[in-house]
Amino acid sequence: MLAFCRIHPLRGKNSVSRLKMRDAGRARWLIPVQNVPLLFLVGLFWGAIAPATLAADQLVLQAGPLSETIALAELEHFSQTGELSADLEKWSRLLTPELGELLGQELALEPQIAQQFLDDLFATRDGQRLLEELHQALPGSSPEQIQASLYGLLNREDANEDPGVEPSEDNSSEDSGITPLRLIRTYPETMLRVDLLKASAIAWRLNRPRWQSQALRPMIERTLATNPSTDAGSNFAQLGIDPSQPGPQAVNQRSLTLWDHHRQRTIAVELYHGEAVRGPLVVLSHGFAADRQFMAYLAEHLASHGLSVATLEHPGSNVNVLAQIAFNQEPNEVLSAAEFVDRPRDIQFLLNELERDRAGINRKQIFNTQEVVVIGHSLGGYTALALAGAELDLRALREFCQNRSPLGRAPADWLQCSAAKLPHRTLGFRDRRVIQAVAINPLIGEVFGPEGLQKLETPVMIVSHSADTVTPTLEHQLLPFEQIPTPKQFVFISGATHMSITDSNNSNSPVAQSSLVQELMGPEAEPVRQTMRSLLLALVNQQTEQAPQYRPFLSPAYAQTLSGDRFTVHLTETLPPALLQWSHWVARWGEEQPEQVSWGDRLANRWQTLTERWQPVRYCRGQLDSIFTRLFEQEPV
């Protein structure tokens, strides 16, 4: 979905934070897409819930009747070492290692850009909802104080920034850069109480997609693992085919620019083919803010094996849209709703143009437009599924977008809500020329509702990466896969991120430099690209006369041979019952419903029930502390 292909390559220390305002038209998108809710909700939230006084460097933690005044230095020590002081030990249930890491994480941001973004975000509906939810964890605070804490640090960073002087090592490590702990020191009041039970509930929802992925990864790896075979590699070598290696044919590449007069839309296309073309036409659809070169390595690989490939650029959601995004747009408005209609139509238009052969390419011998395999990444994954027959359920999507809290939304959750503005109840784009769909890290979520995927009419492969923070596995791939009718396949690459499949030429993109969304790209991700070359060549060849020779390479055993030290690859056609049961449980865990509240809210509700039943004046403080401590020490349900 996020690609930033070959624009403003950034190098050097704190490269993203040194972007100048002349680049703001593109750099600012690093904030609203990648960092909402991560930038605002991590930086502002943790900077707000743990503020200290500038004079005493202290804050008050409370949970039910318990309260503790602690020194900020204790919190800093916890963040740096993971060790809890004697005063903090009693809060160990809430002061988790993940929180400690979060408190010390540096946000590499241009202060002027961040401040403008926050100014406009606070003026939006979602910004106000965020402040209301954060305020629950801060008894006695005000939205103005929360904002002042962040602005104080941004202003200090801006004052310290000297465009002509590179910061010293000491200054860089100690005083420069935005971290939640530095936000704590800028809080404008002398005392603030932090309700850790409310804070823990918000923290869970804030990090819900990431924690869900962490909980799922071991179960997926365990249930999808095959029995290792010492001679598995040699067995496949005996087949005389290595789908990961380039084919024997020289690759011809040609660029086209097509004009859709009806939609007033220019479609740029790259065409690839070998000397002796066979099989279906393969169409590659990029994700949001990418371009037609996003998976160029895959196009070249397939063409070298005799397949024809077309990679097109979607003009309403390509890299050029970065310069058109305004600071004051709601996160779910950065993508036009029309793109959910125009993207499938872009591919249909391309197929129509190739059929007419207006470009004089002798299409009958090269491009088989009557048999098409669509491979899409992220938003392109949605595009591929829509053309294969999945039906949009816009009524269900609107309900999701209206009721879901801004906290805990992954970037894909925001972008899918762009489609909610379409004036339809359902919408379909089935194209009979599409005979197979591959969706890599697809944006699915609630776009197709509870039944739209059941209308798919072609074989489907879903590819999911364990460390994908943009379109997380659970809600955008794993649970949707259960709804898809057979034949289907699910590929899980443990250790890969959202952008790991991108062409190596994109490794210097701003998203790769971000300190907030850690993407694994470039040479380190070559095994992921090699996996895509192997599996997708074998998959497309199932539509050719070579299907029997390539069928063994679509097996769980072969997928496992693609695993290495950093990545493990799993392939299955059905999800084991144990994995499905665990997935549904993880999905319900912390759901924002009265009967499915997070464990932090549950503890708070328990305490309120106790205080309503008992008369606190009849108990001494020691008795109340003992009762509450016993409740607090129970494992989360």
XYZ file of C-alpha atoms in Angstrom:
637
model
C 0.000 0.000 0.000
C 2.744 2.464 0.909
C 5.615 2.546 -1.511
C 7.245 5.972 -2.107
C 9.088 4.658 -5.184
C 12.336 6.418 -6.022
C 11.483 9.875 -4.750
C 13.869 11.889 -2.612
C 16.350 9.155 -1.644
C 17.436 9.969 1.883
C 20.768 9.190 3.444
C 22.589 9.996 6.639
C 21.744 10.401 10.274
C 18.142 11.387 11.033
C 17.512 11.715 7.307
C 13.741 11.873 7.595
C 13.871 14.524 10.317
C 16.073 16.689 8.071
C 13.571 16.887 5.231
C 13.111 20.516 4.346
C 9.823 22.257 3.839
C 10.336 22.287 0.067
C 9.779 18.516 0.251
C 6.814 18.799 2.592
C 4.308 18.093 -0.148
C 5.546 14.512 -0.173
C 7.256 14.110 3.182
C 4.172 15.146 5.129
C 2.459 11.937 4.033
C 4.896 10.119 6.300
C 2.884 11.568 9.140
C -0.813 11.085 8.306
C -0.574 7.597 6.787
C 2.266 5.813 8.485
C 2.018 7.494 11.832
C -1.721 7.680 12.360
C -2.329 6.390 14.850
C 1.339 5.596 15.497
C 2.844 9.104 15.550
C -0.029 10.873 17.229
C -1.178 8.087 19.462
C 2.261 6.839 20.454
C 4.037 10.135 20.809
C 1.192 12.215 22.140
C -0.524 9.467 24.107
C 2.495 8.274 26.035
C 3.814 11.792 26.330
C 0.487 12.721 27.891
C -0.236 9.805 30.165
C 3.121 9.914 31.868
C 3.824 13.629 32.239
C 6.010 14.983 34.998
C 6.637 18.421 36.416
C 9.496 20.439 35.084
C 10.620 21.271 38.631
C 10.340 17.962 40.489
C 10.433 15.507 37.603
C 7.675 13.477 39.216
C 4.292 12.034 38.337
C 1.495 10.271 40.194
C 0.405 6.798 39.104
C -2.961 5.517 40.279
C -5.073 2.397 39.865
C -8.245 2.162 41.889
C -7.383 3.198 45.466
C -3.642 2.772 44.950
C -1.451 5.700 44.034
C 2.255 6.267 43.920
C 4.412 9.311 43.317
C 7.492 8.324 41.368
C 10.539 10.062 39.972
C 10.774 10.377 36.219
C 14.300 8.996 36.465
C 12.803 5.653 37.522
C 10.694 5.587 34.361
C 13.709 6.501 32.239
C 15.740 3.708 33.821
C 12.900 1.284 33.085
C 12.801 2.401 29.449
C 16.558 2.028 28.999
C 17.096 -1.253 30.839
C 13.699 -2.912 31.250
C 14.316 -3.038 35.017
C 11.643 -1.866 37.455
C 12.601 -0.044 40.617
C 11.104 -1.062 43.963
C 8.482 1.690 43.609
C 7.540 0.562 40.110
C 7.541 -3.174 40.810
C 3.942 -3.137 41.981
C 2.946 -1.755 38.571
C 4.663 -4.536 36.649
C 1.370 -5.771 35.180
C 0.995 -2.500 33.315
C 4.606 -1.398 32.840
C 5.395 -4.044 30.253
C 8.650 -4.388 28.262
C 6.745 -3.234 25.166
C 5.785 -0.021 26.959
C 9.381 0.514 28.078
C 10.595 0.262 24.497
C 7.836 2.593 23.341
C 8.719 5.276 25.882
C 12.272 5.575 24.572
C 11.535 5.328 20.845
C 12.738 8.340 18.888
C 10.339 9.828 16.386
C 12.434 11.187 13.520
C 10.189 14.026 12.379
C 10.514 17.504 10.950
C 9.079 19.679 13.784
C 7.455 22.207 11.422
C 5.687 19.465 9.479
C 4.621 17.590 12.612
C 3.268 20.730 14.256
C 1.216 21.690 11.199
C -0.152 18.175 10.976
C -1.155 18.139 14.643
C -2.739 21.602 14.358
C -5.027 20.328 11.646
C -5.587 16.914 13.205
C -6.857 18.477 16.436
C -9.415 20.370 14.357
C -10.847 17.202 12.815
C -13.567 14.929 14.129
C -11.152 12.054 14.647
C -8.668 14.323 16.384
C -11.310 15.368 18.902
C -12.316 11.743 19.457
C -8.695 10.904 20.150
C -8.385 13.669 22.734
C -11.586 12.526 24.423
C -10.325 8.961 24.723
C -6.888 10.004 25.963
C -8.479 12.319 28.513
C -9.990 9.307 30.292
C -6.517 8.270 31.418
C -5.649 11.749 32.737
C -7.888 12.737 35.676
C -7.836 16.504 36.042
C -6.071 17.270 32.778
C -7.391 19.185 29.789
C -7.004 18.815 26.017
C -5.126 22.129 26.016
C -2.551 20.750 28.446
C -2.092 17.613 26.381
C -1.503 19.680 23.259
C 0.831 22.077 25.087
C 3.063 19.181 26.141
C 3.687 18.135 22.560
C 3.935 21.645 21.146
C 6.461 22.595 23.829
C 8.830 19.890 22.684
C 8.275 20.627 19.000
C 9.079 24.294 19.558
C 12.229 23.390 21.475
C 13.300 21.052 18.666
C 12.634 23.742 16.074
C 14.649 26.300 18.068
C 17.586 23.907 18.359
C 17.559 23.121 14.623
C 20.327 24.873 12.753
C 20.132 24.128 9.025
C 23.823 24.832 8.587
C 25.173 22.812 11.491
C 25.079 19.078 11.925
C 24.151 18.267 15.554
C 26.927 16.908 17.678
C 26.885 13.334 18.842
C 26.255 14.384 22.432
C 23.449 16.729 21.528
C 21.963 14.246 19.112
C 21.811 11.464 21.642
C 20.715 13.498 24.621
C 18.710 16.560 23.658
C 17.605 16.296 20.038
C 14.907 14.073 18.640
C 11.374 13.535 19.869
C 10.699 10.710 22.306
C 7.707 10.120 24.601
C 9.975 10.510 27.639
C 11.088 13.947 26.414
C 7.438 14.809 25.953
C 6.931 13.931 29.605
C 9.410 16.609 30.659
C 7.542 19.335 28.772
C 4.178 18.846 30.489
C 3.017 22.316 31.627
C 1.494 21.440 35.021
C 3.219 20.696 38.329
C 1.216 17.543 39.039
C -0.757 15.067 36.983
C -2.494 11.845 37.932
C -2.321 8.949 35.517
C -5.027 6.286 35.731
C -3.014 3.244 34.687
C -6.075 1.023 34.338
C -7.606 3.381 31.791
C -4.208 3.931 30.245
C -3.631 0.196 29.865
C -6.994 -0.190 28.128
C -6.114 2.587 25.682
C -2.602 1.215 25.233
C -4.023 -2.182 24.319
C -6.289 -0.683 21.707
C -3.502 1.559 20.459
C -1.202 -1.409 19.820
C -3.923 -3.949 19.124
C -2.928 -4.838 15.527
C 0.735 -5.310 16.474
C -0.014 -7.384 19.568
C -2.507 -9.490 17.645
C 0.168 -10.231 15.050
C 2.649 -11.153 17.774
C 0.117 -13.501 19.358
C -0.696 -15.138 16.019
C 2.797 -15.650 14.645
C 3.856 -18.616 16.835
C 0.518 -20.385 16.308
C 0.658 -19.916 12.524
C 4.226 -21.199 12.362
C 3.430 -24.199 14.554
C 0.194 -25.285 12.877
C 1.415 -24.750 9.307
C 4.843 -26.338 9.766
C 5.527 -29.557 7.868
C 7.748 -32.400 8.998
C 11.253 -31.425 7.912
C 12.988 -33.702 5.437
C 16.766 -33.763 5.217
C 16.658 -34.462 1.499
C 13.727 -32.179 0.600
C 15.956 -29.841 -1.381
C 17.530 -32.654 -3.387
C 14.114 -34.144 -4.105
C 12.968 -30.919 -5.768
C 16.310 -30.544 -7.539
C 15.683 -33.904 -9.204
C 12.680 -32.409 -10.974
C 15.080 -30.556 -13.255
C 13.335 -27.183 -12.679
C 14.297 -24.315 -10.376
C 11.462 -21.751 -10.482
C 13.540 -19.217 -8.538
C 16.067 -18.859 -11.382
C 15.622 -16.678 -14.493
C 14.205 -18.358 -17.553
C 16.062 -18.880 -20.853
C 14.312 -16.161 -22.845
C 15.483 -12.608 -23.438
C 12.980 -10.086 -22.079
C 11.496 -7.370 -24.287
C 10.106 -4.302 -22.494
C 7.951 -1.557 -23.948
C 6.303 1.521 -22.388
C 2.804 2.703 -23.300
C 0.699 5.687 -22.312
C -3.028 5.078 -22.759
C -5.748 7.723 -22.535
C -9.192 6.823 -21.206
C -11.327 9.558 -22.728
C -14.477 8.466 -20.904
C -12.889 8.790 -17.444
C -10.329 11.483 -18.369
C -7.588 9.264 -17.018
C -4.062 8.539 -18.263
C -2.807 4.987 -17.746
C 0.950 4.399 -17.980
C 1.901 0.798 -18.738
C 5.051 -1.314 -18.986
C 4.793 -4.434 -21.150
C 7.154 -7.387 -20.780
C 7.370 -10.551 -22.865
C 9.851 -13.153 -24.044
C 10.562 -14.456 -27.512
C 8.071 -17.347 -27.404
C 5.013 -16.298 -25.410
C 2.623 -18.823 -23.890
C -0.081 -18.998 -21.247
C -2.202 -16.235 -19.725
C -1.423 -12.537 -19.553
C -0.213 -11.488 -16.094
C -1.245 -8.019 -14.859
C 0.545 -6.456 -11.857
C -1.347 -3.875 -9.764
C 0.670 -1.747 -7.316
C -0.443 -0.509 -3.906
C -1.231 2.979 -2.652
C 1.485 5.592 -3.331
C 3.529 3.209 -5.505
C 4.152 2.973 -9.242
C 4.316 0.470 -12.066
C 7.970 -0.387 -11.277
C 7.087 -1.643 -7.786
C 7.418 -5.323 -8.747
C 9.545 -4.958 -11.886
C 11.768 -7.870 -10.830
C 8.736 -10.178 -10.841
C 7.609 -8.983 -14.276
C 11.065 -9.632 -15.721
C 11.248 -13.072 -14.085
C 7.896 -14.216 -15.446
C 8.662 -12.851 -18.913
C 11.997 -14.709 -18.997
C 9.977 -17.919 -18.653
C 7.806 -17.126 -21.667
C 4.882 -15.322 -20.008
C 3.555 -11.913 -21.022
C 3.226 -9.292 -18.293
C 1.629 -5.835 -18.057
C 2.313 -3.541 -15.113
C 0.098 -0.483 -15.027
C 0.018 2.659 -12.942
C -3.194 3.750 -11.221
C -3.102 7.567 -11.545
C -5.435 8.301 -8.628
C -3.432 6.316 -6.084
C 0.141 6.284 -7.369
C 3.215 8.001 -5.941
C 2.162 11.373 -7.398
C -0.791 11.665 -5.017
C 1.663 12.405 -2.200
C 2.054 15.975 -3.400
C -1.727 16.498 -3.390
C -2.483 15.496 0.179
C -3.396 18.346 2.513
C -2.539 18.458 6.200
C -6.115 19.086 7.245
C -7.597 16.036 5.560
C -9.152 13.354 7.709
C -7.062 10.152 7.517
C -9.933 8.373 5.775
C -10.102 11.139 3.150
C -6.553 10.945 1.800
C -7.649 8.373 -0.770
C -10.523 9.208 -3.080
C -13.487 6.860 -2.799
C -13.547 6.772 -6.588
C -10.245 4.834 -6.572
C -12.069 1.741 -5.343
C -14.043 1.950 -8.593
C -11.365 3.276 -10.927
C -8.653 0.750 -10.050
C -10.549 -2.314 -11.348
C -11.683 -0.260 -14.328
C -8.072 0.716 -15.078
C -7.262 -2.944 -15.628
C -10.406 -3.531 -17.654
C -9.527 -0.524 -19.804
C -5.999 -1.873 -20.327
C -7.344 -5.250 -21.426
C -9.762 -3.580 -23.817
C -6.987 -1.500 -25.369
C -4.730 -4.518 -25.819
C -7.596 -6.361 -27.484
C -8.112 -3.500 -29.920
C -4.362 -3.516 -30.585
C -4.358 0.234 -31.218
C -0.685 0.354 -30.285
C 0.195 -2.078 -33.087
C 1.899 -4.691 -30.918
C 0.549 -7.793 -32.648
C -1.408 -8.595 -29.497
C -2.909 -11.857 -30.739
C 0.481 -13.523 -30.656
C 1.760 -11.877 -27.479
C -1.028 -10.917 -25.069
C -3.734 -13.402 -24.178
C -6.334 -10.953 -22.895
C -8.968 -13.671 -22.637
C -7.036 -15.438 -19.871
C -5.640 -13.046 -17.265
C -3.963 -13.554 -13.907
C -4.045 -10.409 -11.743
C -1.357 -10.065 -9.060
C -1.837 -7.127 -6.708
C -0.041 -5.779 -3.653
C -1.925 -4.097 -0.777
C -4.545 -1.865 -2.413
C -3.662 -3.750 -5.583
C -4.637 -6.925 -3.730
C -8.109 -5.458 -3.247
C -8.120 -4.676 -6.988
C -7.249 -8.253 -7.937
C -9.945 -9.720 -5.687
C -12.608 -7.327 -6.990
C -11.894 -8.361 -10.582
C -12.021 -12.017 -9.548
C -15.577 -11.573 -8.264
C -15.408 -10.354 -4.659
C -18.302 -7.958 -4.026
C -17.946 -4.761 -2.020
C -20.321 -4.521 0.945
C -20.441 -0.783 1.508
C -23.191 -0.889 4.085
C -21.086 -3.115 6.343
C -18.045 -0.920 5.702
C -19.915 2.247 6.664
C -21.035 0.652 9.915
C -17.449 -0.336 10.719
C -16.063 3.114 9.938
C -18.690 4.933 11.976
C -18.376 2.774 15.079
C -14.669 1.893 15.220
C -12.577 4.062 17.512
C -9.600 5.885 15.961
C -7.440 4.109 18.529
C -6.078 0.813 17.307
C -6.583 1.413 13.604
C -3.870 0.243 11.245
C -3.207 2.449 8.177
C -5.256 0.062 6.022
C -8.238 0.541 8.353
C -8.170 4.264 7.651
C -7.771 3.845 3.896
C -10.568 1.310 3.509
C -12.957 3.809 5.063
C -12.395 6.040 2.047
C -14.670 3.659 0.136
C -17.506 4.218 2.633
C -18.464 7.402 0.774
C -19.485 5.476 -2.340
C -23.276 5.802 -2.826
C -23.984 2.087 -3.072
C -24.959 -0.804 -0.843
C -22.968 -3.350 -2.831
C -20.671 -3.070 -5.802
C -19.043 -5.634 -8.088
C -16.405 -5.596 -10.834
C -16.240 -9.239 -11.919
C -14.389 -9.580 -15.223
C -14.702 -12.980 -16.891
C -11.301 -12.576 -18.511
C -9.665 -12.857 -15.075
C -9.068 -16.539 -14.352
C -6.897 -16.245 -11.220
C -6.061 -13.669 -8.537
C -3.069 -13.256 -6.230
C -3.403 -10.770 -3.367
C -0.123 -9.936 -1.580
C -0.593 -8.182 1.777
C -4.042 -7.185 0.527
C -6.225 -4.463 1.998
C -9.395 -6.429 2.768
C -10.637 -5.667 6.281
C -14.332 -4.819 6.035
C -14.389 -3.771 2.354
C -16.122 -6.970 1.265
C -18.207 -7.376 4.422
C -19.087 -10.793 5.849
C -20.150 -12.383 2.532
C -18.534 -10.512 -0.368
C -15.499 -12.814 -0.585
C -17.755 -15.851 -0.894
C -18.663 -14.659 -4.392
C -15.134 -15.137 -5.726
C -15.221 -17.286 -8.885
C -11.528 -17.946 -9.556
C -8.659 -19.661 -7.726
C -7.090 -17.257 -5.210
C -3.739 -17.034 -3.453
C -3.400 -14.809 -0.382
C 0.126 -13.852 0.731
C 0.618 -12.496 4.257
C 3.690 -11.187 6.113
C 3.984 -11.535 9.878
C 5.535 -8.099 10.518
C 3.128 -6.147 8.301
C 1.951 -3.118 10.299
C 0.099 -1.543 7.358
C -2.293 -4.373 6.462
C -1.968 -6.664 9.514
C -2.365 -10.408 9.002
C -5.362 -11.110 11.227
C -8.047 -8.772 9.904
C -6.770 -8.248 6.374
C -5.663 -11.742 5.360
C -6.165 -14.577 7.828
C -9.822 -14.138 8.774
C -10.837 -13.122 5.217
C -9.132 -16.264 3.838
C -11.624 -18.378 5.789
C -14.482 -16.854 3.750
C -12.928 -17.545 0.338
C -14.278 -20.608 -1.486
C -11.873 -23.230 -2.760
C -9.616 -23.569 -4.658
C -7.402 -21.247 -2.656
C -3.953 -21.048 -1.068
C -2.537 -19.125 1.876
C 1.165 -18.210 2.003
C 2.631 -16.881 5.251
C 6.146 -15.407 5.305
C 7.252 -15.016 8.885
C 9.635 -12.107 9.436
C 8.653 -10.124 6.326
C 7.137 -6.622 6.436
C 4.620 -4.878 4.201
C 7.248 -3.590 1.766
C 9.534 -6.628 1.691
C 8.373 -7.676 -1.785
C 9.218 -4.347 -3.390
C 11.873 -4.098 -6.072
C 15.341 -3.557 -4.611
C 15.534 -0.170 -6.385
C 13.006 1.142 -3.858
C 15.154 0.430 -0.782
C 16.064 4.122 -0.365
C 12.456 5.311 -0.269
C 11.362 7.470 2.687
C 9.224 4.662 4.101
C 12.365 2.539 4.410
C 14.022 5.335 6.394
C 11.129 5.829 8.814
C 11.815 5.304 12.498
C 8.145 4.562 13.128
C 7.236 1.942 10.547
C 10.210 -0.389 10.338
C 10.306 -1.908 6.868
C 12.664 -4.692 5.815
C 13.691 -3.954 2.230
C 16.686 -4.005 -0.082
C 19.273 -6.828 -0.034
C 18.042 -8.145 3.319
C 14.639 -8.903 1.805
C 15.978 -10.763 -1.238
C 14.751 -14.150 0.121
C 11.209 -12.737 0.138
C 11.469 -11.649 -3.490
C 12.968 -15.039 -4.352
C 9.958 -16.683 -2.719
C 7.633 -14.564 -4.859
C 9.527 -15.487 -8.035
C 9.306 -19.203 -7.257
C 5.731 -19.516 -6.032
C 4.136 -17.138 -8.529
C 5.863 -18.683 -11.520
C 4.618 -22.086 -10.379
C 1.138 -20.640 -9.794
C 0.767 -18.947 -13.183
C 2.073 -22.066 -14.910
C -0.932 -23.951 -13.559
C -2.774 -22.229 -16.416
C -0.375 -23.632 -19.007
C 0.592 -27.015 -20.424
C 3.458 -27.096 -17.902
C 1.071 -27.360 -14.933
C 2.125 -30.932 -13.952
C 5.832 -30.051 -13.872
C 5.268 -26.995 -11.674
C 2.613 -28.420 -9.347
C 5.163 -29.793 -6.809
C 6.408 -26.242 -6.239
C 3.027 -25.236 -4.805
C 3.349 -27.652 -1.887
C 3.952 -26.964 1.824
C 7.159 -29.015 1.600
C 8.621 -26.850 -1.166
C 7.587 -23.633 0.578
C 9.495 -24.776 3.632
C 12.677 -25.197 1.551
C 12.464 -21.452 0.813
C 12.838 -20.685 4.523
C 16.098 -19.391 5.969
C 17.520 -17.898 9.137
C 15.497 -14.686 8.933
C 12.339 -15.790 7.125
C 10.206 -18.893 7.255
C 7.710 -19.685 4.497
C 4.509 -21.664 4.962
C 1.873 -22.645 2.404
C -1.500 -24.259 2.958
C -4.814 -24.728 1.195
C -6.845 -24.962 4.404
C -6.390 -23.368 7.797
C -6.138 -25.876 10.682
C -9.081 -25.768 13.141
C -6.742 -24.895 16.014
C -5.435 -21.866 14.105
C -8.946 -20.720 13.220
C -10.088 -21.039 16.808
C -7.078 -19.106 18.062
C -7.543 -16.425 15.373
C -11.156 -15.781 16.344
C -10.197 -15.604 20.002
C -7.410 -13.107 19.296
C -9.814 -11.047 17.150
C -12.300 -10.858 20.028
C -9.631 -10.083 22.613
C -9.969 -6.409 23.459
C -12.857 -5.856 21.054
C -14.639 -2.575 21.740
C -17.900 -4.105 22.903
C -19.416 -4.197 26.395
C -19.167 -7.981 26.590
C -15.666 -8.048 25.102
C -13.754 -5.297 26.863
C -9.994 -5.338 27.323
C -8.524 -6.650 30.557
C -7.587 -3.147 31.717
C -11.201 -2.006 31.439
C -12.302 -5.255 33.086
C -10.136 -4.545 36.120
C -11.486 -1.008 36.310
C -15.056 -2.329 36.131
C -14.327 -4.855 38.858
C -13.049 -2.150 41.128
C -16.098 0.026 40.492
C -18.372 -2.913 41.343
C -16.505 -3.455 44.587
C -16.726 0.198 45.589
C -20.466 0.181 44.933
C -20.965 -2.872 47.147
C -18.695 -1.863 49.974
C -18.633 1.234 52.123
C -15.031 2.434 51.898
C -15.262 4.292 55.237
C -15.609 0.935 57.013
C -12.296 -0.316 55.673
C -8.887 0.955 56.503
C -6.587 1.879 53.619
C -4.493 -1.256 54.177
C -7.537 -3.520 53.702
C -8.525 -1.769 50.472
C -4.972 -2.002 49.155
C -4.889 -5.712 49.937
C -8.209 -6.374 48.205
C -7.296 -4.380 45.121
C -3.831 -5.923 44.904
C -5.359 -9.400 44.797
C -7.590 -8.302 41.927
C -4.694 -6.636 40.168
C -2.509 -9.751 40.351
C -5.023 -11.931 38.524
C -4.054 -12.921 35.005
C -5.862 -11.041 32.230
C -8.770 -13.047 30.840
